[in-house]
């Protein structure tokens, strides 16, 4: 009986190992195309397919022009994911354009469902990510450079040049998800109790409340 249990455990381990690659990104597609029907009332893990598909469903001009960086971060992300580009539904890919004013920042954040890789269109950026061992990997990158941020790790970009900067980002998910660390902690609804954040950051409640007021 013990040997049978051992064989069963080994078989389960093999199945999980073989399944791991498919679990790393979006689920595999089951048909050639499935353009998202964003208006469907059906709720499921992803989006249902729309009935009438044309070539126009597979093209997007979202990333052609610079975005408006007039905001507190001095940077803006323009997404071409399934929510704005339904043709990528079930394909496991999406893109974005990120524009930065001088000194602009895409603040520390994570993508819970994707690895990100960026290509610099113009400008000089300091980029980096932090591992779960709290080790920072950071570089200064310029036009033509490519940098990759491993899936789910906290990462950031900041314009270190004197002029505007821009990158094109690609993701191995149709909807990568984004969780900005500061906004998540200090701008949540309902709010995270101030005493919890105060203890975590080793400050008093007044400091936390002052930061919350900015979000």
Tab-separated table of C-alpha atoms in Angstrom:
chain	number	residue	atom	x	y	z
A	1	UNK	CA	0.000	0.000	0.000
A	2	UNK	CA	2.844	2.361	0.854
A	3	UNK	CA	4.448	1.662	-2.534
A	4	UNK	CA	1.144	2.394	-4.294
A	5	UNK	CA	0.928	5.715	-2.458
A	6	UNK	CA	4.507	6.514	-3.507
A	7	UNK	CA	3.744	5.754	-7.162
A	8	UNK	CA	0.604	7.911	-6.981
A	9	UNK	CA	2.576	10.814	-5.492
A	10	UNK	CA	5.256	10.457	-8.167
A	11	UNK	CA	2.612	10.433	-10.904
A	12	UNK	CA	1.048	13.598	-9.479
A	13	UNK	CA	4.458	15.283	-9.428
A	14	UNK	CA	5.048	14.413	-13.102
A	15	UNK	CA	1.614	15.724	-14.102
A	16	UNK	CA	2.233	18.997	-12.255
A	17	UNK	CA	5.684	19.361	-13.824
A	18	UNK	CA	4.266	18.834	-17.311
A	19	UNK	CA	1.436	21.260	-16.631
A	20	UNK	CA	3.716	23.993	-15.238
A	21	UNK	CA	4.543	25.652	-18.598
A	22	UNK	CA	0.865	26.039	-19.433
A	23	UNK	CA	0.170	27.477	-15.984
A	24	UNK	CA	2.848	30.138	-16.375
A	25	UNK	CA	0.804	32.387	-18.663
A	26	UNK	CA	-2.694	32.660	-20.095
A	27	UNK	CA	-4.569	29.404	-20.859
A	28	UNK	CA	-4.030	27.915	-24.320
A	29	UNK	CA	-6.541	28.930	-26.992
A	30	UNK	CA	-9.057	26.301	-28.128
A	31	UNK	CA	-9.865	27.786	-31.558
A	32	UNK	CA	-8.193	29.926	-34.226
A	33	UNK	CA	-9.707	33.234	-33.134
A	34	UNK	CA	-11.946	34.531	-30.361
A	35	UNK	CA	-12.341	38.302	-30.587
A	36	UNK	CA	-13.606	39.533	-27.217
A	37	UNK	CA	-17.233	40.550	-26.933
A	38	UNK	CA	-16.777	43.288	-24.338
A	39	UNK	CA	-20.511	44.000	-24.226
A	40	UNK	CA	-21.551	40.449	-23.365
A	41	UNK	CA	-23.378	40.041	-20.024
A	42	UNK	CA	-21.740	36.625	-19.601
A	43	UNK	CA	-19.095	36.622	-16.858
A	44	UNK	CA	-16.255	34.117	-17.095
A	45	UNK	CA	-12.468	33.852	-16.729
A	46	UNK	CA	-11.654	36.032	-19.730
A	47	UNK	CA	-14.123	37.248	-22.357
A	48	UNK	CA	-16.616	35.376	-24.560
A	49	UNK	CA	-16.161	35.430	-28.343
A	50	UNK	CA	-18.170	37.837	-30.446
A	51	UNK	CA	-20.149	36.450	-33.364
A	52	UNK	CA	-19.234	38.728	-36.277
A	53	UNK	CA	-15.498	39.186	-36.761
A	54	UNK	CA	-13.729	41.375	-39.336
A	55	UNK	CA	-10.119	42.271	-40.102
A	56	UNK	CA	-10.631	45.527	-38.212
A	57	UNK	CA	-10.760	43.520	-34.975
A	58	UNK	CA	-7.072	42.662	-35.380
A	59	UNK	CA	-5.624	46.149	-35.747
A	60	UNK	CA	-5.181	48.945	-33.187
A	61	UNK	CA	-3.799	52.468	-33.460
A	62	UNK	CA	-3.673	52.922	-29.666
A	63	UNK	CA	0.118	53.191	-29.485
A	64	UNK	CA	0.746	55.572	-32.388
A	65	UNK	CA	0.795	58.838	-30.472
A	66	UNK	CA	2.369	59.993	-27.202
A	67	UNK	CA	0.083	59.996	-24.179
A	68	UNK	CA	-0.622	62.979	-21.942
A	69	UNK	CA	1.950	63.042	-19.105
A	70	UNK	CA	0.325	65.968	-17.286
A	71	UNK	CA	-0.344	64.098	-14.028
A	72	UNK	CA	1.372	63.743	-10.614
A	73	UNK	CA	3.610	60.894	-11.858
A	74	UNK	CA	4.640	62.686	-15.034
A	75	UNK	CA	4.078	59.462	-16.966
A	76	UNK	CA	1.182	57.678	-18.648
A	77	UNK	CA	0.565	54.113	-19.810
A	78	UNK	CA	-1.490	53.595	-22.973
A	79	UNK	CA	-2.617	49.961	-23.120
A	80	UNK	CA	-3.318	47.720	-26.098
A	81	UNK	CA	-4.728	44.813	-24.126
A	82	UNK	CA	-7.970	42.860	-24.448
A	83	UNK	CA	-9.954	45.676	-22.829
A	84	UNK	CA	-8.922	48.143	-25.559
A	85	UNK	CA	-7.908	45.726	-28.353
A	86	UNK	CA	-10.401	42.820	-28.334
A	87	UNK	CA	-8.549	40.931	-31.085
A	88	UNK	CA	-5.905	39.721	-28.616
A	89	UNK	CA	-8.505	37.749	-26.630
A	90	UNK	CA	-7.199	34.191	-25.931
A	91	UNK	CA	-3.865	34.943	-27.668
A	92	UNK	CA	-1.837	35.462	-24.486
A	93	UNK	CA	-0.188	38.720	-25.616
A	94	UNK	CA	-0.665	42.468	-25.206
A	95	UNK	CA	1.328	45.677	-25.509
A	96	UNK	CA	1.487	49.160	-24.071
A	97	UNK	CA	3.158	52.483	-24.734
A	98	UNK	CA	4.584	54.373	-21.764
A	99	UNK	CA	5.427	58.065	-22.088
A	100	UNK	CA	7.429	60.045	-19.514
A	101	UNK	CA	7.893	63.778	-19.043
A	102	UNK	CA	11.366	64.856	-17.823
A	103	UNK	CA	11.620	63.384	-14.321
A	104	UNK	CA	8.443	61.371	-14.903
A	105	UNK	CA	8.027	58.017	-13.214
A	106	UNK	CA	6.080	54.816	-13.728
A	107	UNK	CA	6.017	54.113	-9.975
A	108	UNK	CA	6.841	50.776	-8.316
A	109	UNK	CA	4.209	48.239	-9.334
A	110	UNK	CA	3.653	44.597	-10.209
A	111	UNK	CA	1.908	42.655	-12.974
A	112	UNK	CA	0.316	39.601	-11.347
A	113	UNK	CA	-0.233	37.754	-14.622
A	114	UNK	CA	2.722	38.587	-16.872
A	115	UNK	CA	6.381	39.134	-17.579
A	116	UNK	CA	7.074	42.547	-19.147
A	117	UNK	CA	9.716	43.453	-21.723
A	118	UNK	CA	10.289	47.034	-22.881
A	119	UNK	CA	11.962	48.623	-25.925
A	120	UNK	CA	13.121	52.240	-25.581
A	121	UNK	CA	11.791	54.518	-28.340
A	122	UNK	CA	13.511	57.637	-27.028
A	123	UNK	CA	15.089	59.121	-23.930
A	124	UNK	CA	17.105	57.907	-20.955
A	125	UNK	CA	15.475	55.850	-18.220
A	126	UNK	CA	16.505	54.303	-14.940
A	127	UNK	CA	14.685	50.980	-14.660
A	128	UNK	CA	14.800	48.175	-12.161
A	129	UNK	CA	13.102	45.333	-10.349
A	130	UNK	CA	13.376	43.876	-6.840
A	131	UNK	CA	13.465	40.134	-6.190
A	132	UNK	CA	11.688	38.350	-3.339
A	133	UNK	CA	15.085	38.329	-1.606
A	134	UNK	CA	14.962	42.179	-1.693
A	135	UNK	CA	17.811	42.441	-4.203
A	136	UNK	CA	17.580	45.360	-6.639
A	137	UNK	CA	18.590	44.925	-10.289
A	138	UNK	CA	18.747	48.348	-11.941
A	139	UNK	CA	20.177	49.860	-15.145
A	140	UNK	CA	20.221	53.092	-17.102
A	141	UNK	CA	18.787	52.387	-20.560
A	142	UNK	CA	18.590	54.531	-23.687
A	143	UNK	CA	17.095	54.505	-27.189
A	144	UNK	CA	17.167	51.050	-28.754
A	145	UNK	CA	17.769	49.173	-25.489
A	146	UNK	CA	15.599	46.287	-24.318
A	147	UNK	CA	14.980	45.410	-20.649
A	148	UNK	CA	12.886	42.636	-19.110
A	149	UNK	CA	10.983	42.593	-15.815
A	150	UNK	CA	10.293	39.065	-14.483
A	151	UNK	CA	6.667	38.219	-13.803
A	152	UNK	CA	5.058	39.422	-10.572
A	153	UNK	CA	8.162	41.215	-9.223
A	154	UNK	CA	7.987	44.858	-8.131
A	155	UNK	CA	9.546	47.117	-10.789
A	156	UNK	CA	9.722	50.758	-11.895
A	157	UNK	CA	10.930	53.188	-14.575
A	158	UNK	CA	11.988	56.821	-14.201
A	159	UNK	CA	13.016	59.345	-16.837
A	160	UNK	CA	16.571	60.468	-16.041
A	161	UNK	CA	16.987	62.588	-19.168
A	162	UNK	CA	16.311	66.266	-19.872
A	163	UNK	CA	13.671	65.577	-22.509
A	164	UNK	CA	10.683	63.252	-22.916
A	165	UNK	CA	11.110	59.478	-22.988
A	166	UNK	CA	8.973	56.642	-24.317
A	167	UNK	CA	8.978	52.850	-24.419
A	168	UNK	CA	6.929	50.088	-25.975
A	169	UNK	CA	6.113	47.300	-23.529
A	170	UNK	CA	5.023	43.742	-24.340
A	171	UNK	CA	3.393	41.180	-22.033
A	172	UNK	CA	2.749	37.452	-22.207
A	173	UNK	CA	-0.875	37.962	-21.165
A	174	UNK	CA	-3.929	39.485	-22.818
A	175	UNK	CA	-4.583	41.375	-19.567
A	176	UNK	CA	-1.479	41.579	-17.386
A	177	UNK	CA	-3.069	43.420	-14.465
A	178	UNK	CA	-1.242	46.234	-12.675
A	179	UNK	CA	-0.952	46.872	-8.952
A	180	UNK	CA	0.812	50.142	-8.094
A	181	UNK	CA	2.313	49.700	-4.631
A	182	UNK	CA	1.661	53.189	-3.229
A	183	UNK	CA	-1.866	53.435	-4.636
A	184	UNK	CA	-2.692	49.917	-3.449
A	185	UNK	CA	-1.627	50.634	0.124
A	186	UNK	CA	-2.631	54.277	0.542
A	187	UNK	CA	-5.542	54.603	-1.901
A	188	UNK	CA	-7.484	51.382	-1.323
A	189	UNK	CA	-11.282	51.436	-0.960
A	190	UNK	CA	-12.232	50.890	1.790
A	191	UNK	CA	-8.928	52.223	3.189
A	192	UNK	CA	-6.334	50.044	4.867
A	193	UNK	CA	-6.404	51.019	8.586
A	194	UNK	CA	-3.768	53.659	9.287
A	195	UNK	CA	-2.393	51.834	12.324
A	196	UNK	CA	-1.634	48.767	10.173
A	197	UNK	CA	0.337	50.860	7.683
A	198	UNK	CA	1.990	52.843	10.480
A	199	UNK	CA	3.301	49.671	12.068
A	200	UNK	CA	4.425	48.237	8.725
A	201	UNK	CA	6.344	51.404	7.784
A	202	UNK	CA	7.462	52.175	11.368
A	203	UNK	CA	5.956	55.655	11.393
A	204	UNK	CA	3.057	57.231	13.279
A	205	UNK	CA	-0.558	57.385	12.144
A	206	UNK	CA	-0.245	61.072	11.262
A	207	UNK	CA	2.395	60.344	8.627
A	208	UNK	CA	0.206	57.635	7.107
A	209	UNK	CA	-2.836	59.917	7.034
A	210	UNK	CA	-0.807	62.637	5.340
A	211	UNK	CA	0.282	60.191	2.620
A	212	UNK	CA	-3.269	58.864	2.190
A	213	UNK	CA	-4.468	62.409	1.570
A	214	UNK	CA	-2.298	62.532	-1.562
A	215	UNK	CA	-4.069	59.503	-3.051
